[in-house]
PDB file of C-alpha atoms in Angstrom:
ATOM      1  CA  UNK D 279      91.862 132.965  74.214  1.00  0.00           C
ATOM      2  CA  UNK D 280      94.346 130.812  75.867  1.00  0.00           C
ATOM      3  CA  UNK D 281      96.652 129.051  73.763  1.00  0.00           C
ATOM      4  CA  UNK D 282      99.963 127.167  73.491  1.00  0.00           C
ATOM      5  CA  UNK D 283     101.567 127.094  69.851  1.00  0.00           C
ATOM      6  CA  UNK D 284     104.563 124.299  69.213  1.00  0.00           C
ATOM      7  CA  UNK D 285     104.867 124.483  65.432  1.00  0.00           C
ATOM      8  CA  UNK D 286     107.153 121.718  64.790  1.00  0.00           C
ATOM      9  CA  UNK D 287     105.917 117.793  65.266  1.00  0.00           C
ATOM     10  CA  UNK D 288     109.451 117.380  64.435  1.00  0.00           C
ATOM     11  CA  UNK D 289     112.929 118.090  65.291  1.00  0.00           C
ATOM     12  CA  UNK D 290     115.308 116.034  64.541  1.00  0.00           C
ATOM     13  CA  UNK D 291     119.252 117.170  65.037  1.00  0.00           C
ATOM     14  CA  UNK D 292     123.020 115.186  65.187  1.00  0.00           C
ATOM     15  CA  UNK D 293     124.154 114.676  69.052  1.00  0.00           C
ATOM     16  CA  UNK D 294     126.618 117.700  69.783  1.00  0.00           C
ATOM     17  CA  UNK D 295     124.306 119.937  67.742  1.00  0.00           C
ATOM     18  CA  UNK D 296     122.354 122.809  69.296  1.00  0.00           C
ATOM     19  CA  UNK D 297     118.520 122.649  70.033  1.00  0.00           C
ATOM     20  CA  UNK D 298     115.358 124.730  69.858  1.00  0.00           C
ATOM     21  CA  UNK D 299     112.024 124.039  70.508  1.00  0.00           C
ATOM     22  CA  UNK D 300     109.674 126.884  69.837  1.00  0.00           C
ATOM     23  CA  UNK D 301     106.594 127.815  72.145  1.00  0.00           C
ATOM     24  CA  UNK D 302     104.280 130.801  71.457  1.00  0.00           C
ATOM     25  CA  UNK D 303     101.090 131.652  73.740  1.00  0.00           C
ATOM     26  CA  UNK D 304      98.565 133.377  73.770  1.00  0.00           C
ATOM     27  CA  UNK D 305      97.195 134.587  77.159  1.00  0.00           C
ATOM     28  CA  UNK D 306      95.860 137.811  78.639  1.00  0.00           C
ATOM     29  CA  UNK D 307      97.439 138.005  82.131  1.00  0.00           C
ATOM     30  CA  UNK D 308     100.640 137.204  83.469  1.00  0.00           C
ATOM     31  CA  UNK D 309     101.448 133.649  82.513  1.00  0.00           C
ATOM     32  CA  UNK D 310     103.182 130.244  84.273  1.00  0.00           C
ATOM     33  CA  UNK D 311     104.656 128.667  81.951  1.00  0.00           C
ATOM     34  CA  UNK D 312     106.413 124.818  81.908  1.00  0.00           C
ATOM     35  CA  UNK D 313     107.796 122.756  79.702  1.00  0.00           C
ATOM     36  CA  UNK D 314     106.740 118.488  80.119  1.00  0.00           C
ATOM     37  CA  UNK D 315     108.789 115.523  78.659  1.00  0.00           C
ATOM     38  CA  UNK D 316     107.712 112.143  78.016  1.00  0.00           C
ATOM     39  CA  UNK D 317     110.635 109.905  77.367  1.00  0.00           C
ATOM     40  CA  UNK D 318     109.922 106.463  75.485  1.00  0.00           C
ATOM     41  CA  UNK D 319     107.566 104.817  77.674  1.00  0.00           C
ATOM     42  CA  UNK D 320     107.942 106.383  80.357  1.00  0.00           C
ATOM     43  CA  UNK D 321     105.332 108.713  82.161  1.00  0.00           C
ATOM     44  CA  UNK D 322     105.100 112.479  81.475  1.00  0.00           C
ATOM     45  CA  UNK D 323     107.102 114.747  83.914  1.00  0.00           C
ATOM     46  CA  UNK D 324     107.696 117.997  84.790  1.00  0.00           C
ATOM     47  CA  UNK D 325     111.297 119.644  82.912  1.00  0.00           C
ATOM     48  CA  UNK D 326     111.188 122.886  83.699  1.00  0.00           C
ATOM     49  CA  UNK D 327     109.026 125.667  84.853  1.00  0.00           C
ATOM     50  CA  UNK D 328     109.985 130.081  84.113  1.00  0.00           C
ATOM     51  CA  UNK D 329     109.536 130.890  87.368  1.00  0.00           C
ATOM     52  CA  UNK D 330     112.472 129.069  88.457  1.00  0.00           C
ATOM     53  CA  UNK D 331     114.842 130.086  85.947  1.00  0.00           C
ATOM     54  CA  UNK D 332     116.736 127.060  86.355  1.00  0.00           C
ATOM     55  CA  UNK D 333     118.408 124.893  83.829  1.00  0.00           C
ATOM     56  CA  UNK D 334     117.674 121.215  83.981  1.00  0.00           C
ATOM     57  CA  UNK D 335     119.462 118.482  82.066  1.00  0.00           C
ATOM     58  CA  UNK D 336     121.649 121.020  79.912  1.00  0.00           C
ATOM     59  CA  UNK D 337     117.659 122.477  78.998  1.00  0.00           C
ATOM     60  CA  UNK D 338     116.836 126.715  79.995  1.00  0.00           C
ATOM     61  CA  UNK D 339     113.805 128.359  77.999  1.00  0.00           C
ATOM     62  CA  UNK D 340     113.537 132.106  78.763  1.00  0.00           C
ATOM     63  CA  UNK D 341     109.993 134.008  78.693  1.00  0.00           C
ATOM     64  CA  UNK D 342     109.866 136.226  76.288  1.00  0.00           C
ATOM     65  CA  UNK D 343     106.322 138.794  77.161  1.00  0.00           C
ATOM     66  CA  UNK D 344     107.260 140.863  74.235  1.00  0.00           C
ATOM     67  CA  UNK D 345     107.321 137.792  71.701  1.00  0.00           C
ATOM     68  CA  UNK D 346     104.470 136.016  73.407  1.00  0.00           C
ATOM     69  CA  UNK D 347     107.401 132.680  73.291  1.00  0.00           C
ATOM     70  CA  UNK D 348     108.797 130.455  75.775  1.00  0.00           C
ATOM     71  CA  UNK D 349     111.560 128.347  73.406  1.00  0.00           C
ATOM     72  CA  UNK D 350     113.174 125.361  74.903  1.00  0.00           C
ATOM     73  CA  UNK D 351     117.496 125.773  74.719  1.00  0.00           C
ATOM     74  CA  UNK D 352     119.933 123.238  74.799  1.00  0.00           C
ATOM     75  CA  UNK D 353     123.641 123.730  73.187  1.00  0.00           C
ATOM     76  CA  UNK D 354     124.654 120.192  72.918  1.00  0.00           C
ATOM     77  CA  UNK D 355     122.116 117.967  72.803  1.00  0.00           C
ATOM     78  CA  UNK D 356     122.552 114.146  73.814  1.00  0.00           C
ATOM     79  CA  UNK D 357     120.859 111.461  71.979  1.00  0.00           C
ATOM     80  CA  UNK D 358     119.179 110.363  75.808  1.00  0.00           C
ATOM     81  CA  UNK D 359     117.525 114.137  74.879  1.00  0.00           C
ATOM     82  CA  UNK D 360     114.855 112.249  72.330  1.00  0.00           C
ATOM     83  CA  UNK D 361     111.400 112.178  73.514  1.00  0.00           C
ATOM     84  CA  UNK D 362     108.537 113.995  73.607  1.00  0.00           C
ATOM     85  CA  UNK D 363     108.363 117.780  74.631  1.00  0.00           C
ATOM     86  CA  UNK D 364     105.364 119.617  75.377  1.00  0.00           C
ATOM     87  CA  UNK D 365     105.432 123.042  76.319  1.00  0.00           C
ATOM     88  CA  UNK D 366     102.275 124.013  78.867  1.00  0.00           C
ATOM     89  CA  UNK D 367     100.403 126.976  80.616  1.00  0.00           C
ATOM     90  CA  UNK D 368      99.126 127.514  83.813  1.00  0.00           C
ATOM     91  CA  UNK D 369      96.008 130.064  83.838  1.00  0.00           C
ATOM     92  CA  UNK D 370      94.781 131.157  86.929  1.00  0.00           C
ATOM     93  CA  UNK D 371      95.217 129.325  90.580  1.00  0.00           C
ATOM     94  CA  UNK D 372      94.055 126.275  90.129  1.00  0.00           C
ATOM     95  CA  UNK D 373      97.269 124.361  88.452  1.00  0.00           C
ATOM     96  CA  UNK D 374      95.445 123.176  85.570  1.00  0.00           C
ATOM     97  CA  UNK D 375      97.969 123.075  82.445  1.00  0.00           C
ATOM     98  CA  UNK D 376      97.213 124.265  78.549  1.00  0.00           C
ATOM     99  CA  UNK D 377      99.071 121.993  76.518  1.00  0.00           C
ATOM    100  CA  UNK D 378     100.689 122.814  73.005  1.00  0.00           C
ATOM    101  CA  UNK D 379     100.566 119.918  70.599  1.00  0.00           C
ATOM    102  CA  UNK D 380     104.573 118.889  71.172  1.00  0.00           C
ATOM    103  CA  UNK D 381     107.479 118.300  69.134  1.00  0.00           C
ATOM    104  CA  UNK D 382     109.265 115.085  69.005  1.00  0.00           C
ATOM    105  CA  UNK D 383     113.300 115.635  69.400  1.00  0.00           C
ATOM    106  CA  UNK D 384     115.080 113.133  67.548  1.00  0.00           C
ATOM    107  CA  UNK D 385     118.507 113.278  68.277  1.00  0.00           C
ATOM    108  CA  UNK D 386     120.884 111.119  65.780  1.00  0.00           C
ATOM    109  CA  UNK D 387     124.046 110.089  66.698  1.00  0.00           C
TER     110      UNK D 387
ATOM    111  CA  UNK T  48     101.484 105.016  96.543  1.00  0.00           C
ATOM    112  CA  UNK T  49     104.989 106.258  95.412  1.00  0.00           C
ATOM    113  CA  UNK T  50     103.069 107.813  92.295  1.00  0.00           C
ATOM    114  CA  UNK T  51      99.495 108.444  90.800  1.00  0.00           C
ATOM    115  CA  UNK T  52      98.328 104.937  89.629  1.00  0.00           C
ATOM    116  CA  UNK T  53      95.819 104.344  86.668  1.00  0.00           C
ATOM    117  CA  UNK T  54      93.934 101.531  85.945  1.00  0.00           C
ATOM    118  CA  UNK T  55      93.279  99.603  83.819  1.00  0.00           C
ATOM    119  CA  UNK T  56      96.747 100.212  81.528  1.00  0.00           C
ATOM    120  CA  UNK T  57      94.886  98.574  78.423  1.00  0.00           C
ATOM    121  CA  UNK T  58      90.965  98.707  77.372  1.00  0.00           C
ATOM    122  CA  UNK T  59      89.320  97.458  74.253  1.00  0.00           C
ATOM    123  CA  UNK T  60      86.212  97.812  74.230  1.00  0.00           C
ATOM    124  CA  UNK T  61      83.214  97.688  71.820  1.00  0.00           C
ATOM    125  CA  UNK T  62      81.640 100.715  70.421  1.00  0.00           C
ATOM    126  CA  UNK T  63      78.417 101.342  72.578  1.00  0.00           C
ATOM    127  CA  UNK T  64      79.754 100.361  75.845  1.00  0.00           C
ATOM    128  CA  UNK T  65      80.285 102.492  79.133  1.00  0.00           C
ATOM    129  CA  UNK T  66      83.927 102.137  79.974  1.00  0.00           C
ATOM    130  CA  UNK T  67      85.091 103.166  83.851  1.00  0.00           C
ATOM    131  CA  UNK T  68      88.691 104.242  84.525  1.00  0.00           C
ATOM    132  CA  UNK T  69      90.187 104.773  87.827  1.00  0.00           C
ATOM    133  CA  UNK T  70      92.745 107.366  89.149  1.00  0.00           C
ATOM    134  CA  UNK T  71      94.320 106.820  92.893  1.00  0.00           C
ATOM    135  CA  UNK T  72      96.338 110.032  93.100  1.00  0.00           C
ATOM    136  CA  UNK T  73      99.238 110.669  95.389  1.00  0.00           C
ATOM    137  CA  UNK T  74      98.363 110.833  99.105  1.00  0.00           C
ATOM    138  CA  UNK T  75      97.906 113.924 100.457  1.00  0.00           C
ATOM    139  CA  UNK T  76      97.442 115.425  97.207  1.00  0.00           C
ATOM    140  CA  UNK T  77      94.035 118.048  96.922  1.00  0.00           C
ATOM    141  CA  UNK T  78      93.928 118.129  93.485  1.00  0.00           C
ATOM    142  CA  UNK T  79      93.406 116.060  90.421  1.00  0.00           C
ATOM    143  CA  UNK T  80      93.543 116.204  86.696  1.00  0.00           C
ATOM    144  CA  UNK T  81      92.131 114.433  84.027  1.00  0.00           C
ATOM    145  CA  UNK T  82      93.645 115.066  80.646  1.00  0.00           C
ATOM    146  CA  UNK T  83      93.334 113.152  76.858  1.00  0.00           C
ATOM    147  CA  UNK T  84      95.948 112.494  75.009  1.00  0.00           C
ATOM    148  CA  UNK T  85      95.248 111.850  71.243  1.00  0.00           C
ATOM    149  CA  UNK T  86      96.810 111.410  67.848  1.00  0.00           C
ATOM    150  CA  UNK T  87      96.555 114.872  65.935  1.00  0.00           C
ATOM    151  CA  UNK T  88      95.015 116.431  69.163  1.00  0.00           C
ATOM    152  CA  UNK T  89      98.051 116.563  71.663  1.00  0.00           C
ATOM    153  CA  UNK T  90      96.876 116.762  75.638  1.00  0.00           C
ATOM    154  CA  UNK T  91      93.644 118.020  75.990  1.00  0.00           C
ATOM    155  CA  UNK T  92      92.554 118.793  79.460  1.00  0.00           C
ATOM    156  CA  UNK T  93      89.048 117.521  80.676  1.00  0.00           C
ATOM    157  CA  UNK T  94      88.180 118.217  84.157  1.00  0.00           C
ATOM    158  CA  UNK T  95      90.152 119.803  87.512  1.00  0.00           C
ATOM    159  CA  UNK T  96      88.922 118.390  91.384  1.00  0.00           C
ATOM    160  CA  UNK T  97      89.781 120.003  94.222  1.00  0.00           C
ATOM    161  CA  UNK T  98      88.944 117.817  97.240  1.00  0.00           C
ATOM    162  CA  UNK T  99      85.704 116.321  96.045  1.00  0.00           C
ATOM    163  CA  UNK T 100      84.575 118.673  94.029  1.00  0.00           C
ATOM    164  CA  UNK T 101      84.923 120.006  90.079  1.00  0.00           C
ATOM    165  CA  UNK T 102      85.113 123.194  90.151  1.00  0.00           C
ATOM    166  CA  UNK T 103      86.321 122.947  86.021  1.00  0.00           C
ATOM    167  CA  UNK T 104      85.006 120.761  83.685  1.00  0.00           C
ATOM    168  CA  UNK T 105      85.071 122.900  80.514  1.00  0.00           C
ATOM    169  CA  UNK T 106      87.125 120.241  78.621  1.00  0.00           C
ATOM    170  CA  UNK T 107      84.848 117.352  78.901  1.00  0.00           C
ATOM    171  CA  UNK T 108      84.341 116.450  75.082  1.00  0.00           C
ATOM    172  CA  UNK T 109      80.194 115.599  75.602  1.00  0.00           C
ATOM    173  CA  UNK T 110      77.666 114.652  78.252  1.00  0.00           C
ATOM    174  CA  UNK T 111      79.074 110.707  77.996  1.00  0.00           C
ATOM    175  CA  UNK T 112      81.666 111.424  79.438  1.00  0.00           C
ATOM    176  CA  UNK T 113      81.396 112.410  83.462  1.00  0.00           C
ATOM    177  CA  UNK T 114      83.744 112.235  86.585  1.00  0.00           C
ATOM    178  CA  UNK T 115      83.786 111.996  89.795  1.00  0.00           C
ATOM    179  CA  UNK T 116      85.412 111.592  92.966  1.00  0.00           C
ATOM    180  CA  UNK T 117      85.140 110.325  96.628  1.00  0.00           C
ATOM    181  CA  UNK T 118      86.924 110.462 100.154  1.00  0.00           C
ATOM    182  CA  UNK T 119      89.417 113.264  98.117  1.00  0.00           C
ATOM    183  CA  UNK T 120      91.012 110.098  97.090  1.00  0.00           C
ATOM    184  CA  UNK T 121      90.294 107.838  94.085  1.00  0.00           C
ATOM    185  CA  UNK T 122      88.780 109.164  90.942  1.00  0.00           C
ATOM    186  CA  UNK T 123      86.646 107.223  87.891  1.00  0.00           C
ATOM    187  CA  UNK T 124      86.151 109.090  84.793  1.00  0.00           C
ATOM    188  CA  UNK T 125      83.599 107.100  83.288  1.00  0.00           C
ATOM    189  CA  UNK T 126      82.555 107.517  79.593  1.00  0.00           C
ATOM    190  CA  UNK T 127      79.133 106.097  78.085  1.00  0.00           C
ATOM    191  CA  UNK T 128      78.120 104.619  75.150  1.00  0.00           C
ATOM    192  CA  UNK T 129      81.716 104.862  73.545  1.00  0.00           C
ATOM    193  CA  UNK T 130      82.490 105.996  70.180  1.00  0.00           C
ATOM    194  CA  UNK T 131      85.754 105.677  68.055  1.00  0.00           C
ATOM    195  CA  UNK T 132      86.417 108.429  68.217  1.00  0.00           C
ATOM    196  CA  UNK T 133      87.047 108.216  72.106  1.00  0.00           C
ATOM    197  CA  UNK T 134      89.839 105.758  71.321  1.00  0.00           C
ATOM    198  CA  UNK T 135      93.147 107.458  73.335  1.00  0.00           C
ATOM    199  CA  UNK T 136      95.065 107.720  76.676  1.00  0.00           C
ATOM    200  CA  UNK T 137      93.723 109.233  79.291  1.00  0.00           C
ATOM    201  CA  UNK T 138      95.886 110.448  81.769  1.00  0.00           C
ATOM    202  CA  UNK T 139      95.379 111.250  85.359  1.00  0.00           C
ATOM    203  CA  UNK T 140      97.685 113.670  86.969  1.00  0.00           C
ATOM    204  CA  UNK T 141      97.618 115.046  90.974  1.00  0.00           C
ATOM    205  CA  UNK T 142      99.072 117.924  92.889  1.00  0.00           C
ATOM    206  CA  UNK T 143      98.857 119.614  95.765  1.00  0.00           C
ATOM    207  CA  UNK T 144      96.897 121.796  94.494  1.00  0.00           C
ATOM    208  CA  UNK T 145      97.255 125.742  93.487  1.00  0.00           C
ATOM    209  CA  UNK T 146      99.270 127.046  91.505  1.00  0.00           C
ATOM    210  CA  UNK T 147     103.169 127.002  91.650  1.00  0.00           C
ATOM    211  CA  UNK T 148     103.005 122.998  92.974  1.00  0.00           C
ATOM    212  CA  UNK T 149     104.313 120.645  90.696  1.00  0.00           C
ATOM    213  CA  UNK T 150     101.499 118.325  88.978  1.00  0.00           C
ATOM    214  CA  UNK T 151     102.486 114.923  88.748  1.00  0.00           C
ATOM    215  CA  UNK T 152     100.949 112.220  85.991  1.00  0.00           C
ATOM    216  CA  UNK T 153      99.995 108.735  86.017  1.00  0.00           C
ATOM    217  CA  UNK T 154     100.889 106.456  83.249  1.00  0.00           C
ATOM    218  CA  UNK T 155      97.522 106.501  81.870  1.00  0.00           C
ATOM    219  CA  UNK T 156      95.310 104.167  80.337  1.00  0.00           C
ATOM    220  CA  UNK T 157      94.724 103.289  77.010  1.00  0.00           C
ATOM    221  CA  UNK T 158      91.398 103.304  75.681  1.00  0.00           C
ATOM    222  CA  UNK T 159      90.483 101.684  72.449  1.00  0.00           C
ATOM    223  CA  UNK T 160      86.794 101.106  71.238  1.00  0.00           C
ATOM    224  CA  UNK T 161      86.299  98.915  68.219  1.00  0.00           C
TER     225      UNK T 161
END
């Protein structure tokens, strides 16, 4: 079966603090994975995808095969880092995404 | 258009009636994406187009809910004889289709049925 796991609804950290939000999947082949935001009323958009290996906005996430986990990094985070993150597969060719349930980031200041 | 555009934003409607809502993806873009986002239920996806045809529609919920599109353009998902349960934003999304090309959302449109 193909499925994206975020187990927290929640994460709420102090600005300066470090940041991880955990993604686990389940998926037979070799997997494209992303991670989405959706900042307060704003439209959802594309962070960050593996194949890149790029670090956007202070953000990296590393694919893990062995651990079946794609966790979302940040060392510091900023309080402009709350919103909504949603961490997403890509089966196949076609470019449709598998969505995990996401995790709001609350960051205090 | 500078980015996929949904309409309409808002929608009440009463339980029992067919509800149409329209996707106008960005130009030049092959493919499009419907997805439902939900309290409790997080994105779900509902159906994939490629040009003009579906060639996924595993996540749509029932048979009141169908989809189509025209001139590899403008989309209407259109859901009958709504239920409460329907009540949530749907959300159009477009790319340029296959994998590795970045998929790019609308705003999406609210749905509530009363």
């Amino acid at each position: 079966a193909q499925r994206v796991t975020q187990p927290e609804k929640l994460l709420s950290v102090f600005k300066g603090a470090p940041v991880e939000l955990k993604c686990n999947y389940s998926y037979s082949g070799s997997p494209e994975l992303f991670w989405y935001v959706q900042y307060s009323r704003q439209r959802l958009q594309l962070l960050l995808r593996h194949i890149s290996r790029e670090s956007i906005k202070g953000f990296t996430a590393d694919l893990n095969k062995g651990e079946t986990s794609f966790h979302l990094k940040k060392p510091f985070a900023q309080e402009e880092d709350s919103a909504m993150y949603y961490c997403a597969l890509s089966p196949g060719n076609t470019g449709k995404l598998i969505f995990g349930q996401g995790t709001t980031l609350q960051v205090k200041p | 258009g500078a980015g996929v555009s949904q309409s309409p934003s808002n929608k009440v409607t009463e339980k029992g009636k067919d509800v149409e809502l329209r996707c106008d993806p960005i130009s030049g873009h092959t493919a499009l994406y419907w997805y439902r986002q939900s309290l409790g239920q997080g994105l779900e996806f509902l159906i994939y187009f490629q040009g003009n045809s579906a060639p996924d529609k595993s996540g749509l919920p029932s048979d009141r809910f169908s989809a189509e599109r025209t001139g590899g353009s403008v989309s209407t998902l259109t859901i009958q004889r709504t239920q409460q349960e329907d009540s949530a934003v749907y959300l159009c999304a477009s790319s340029k289709g296959g994998s590795g090309n970045t998929i790019y959302f609308g705003e999406g449109s609210w749905l509530t049925v009363v």
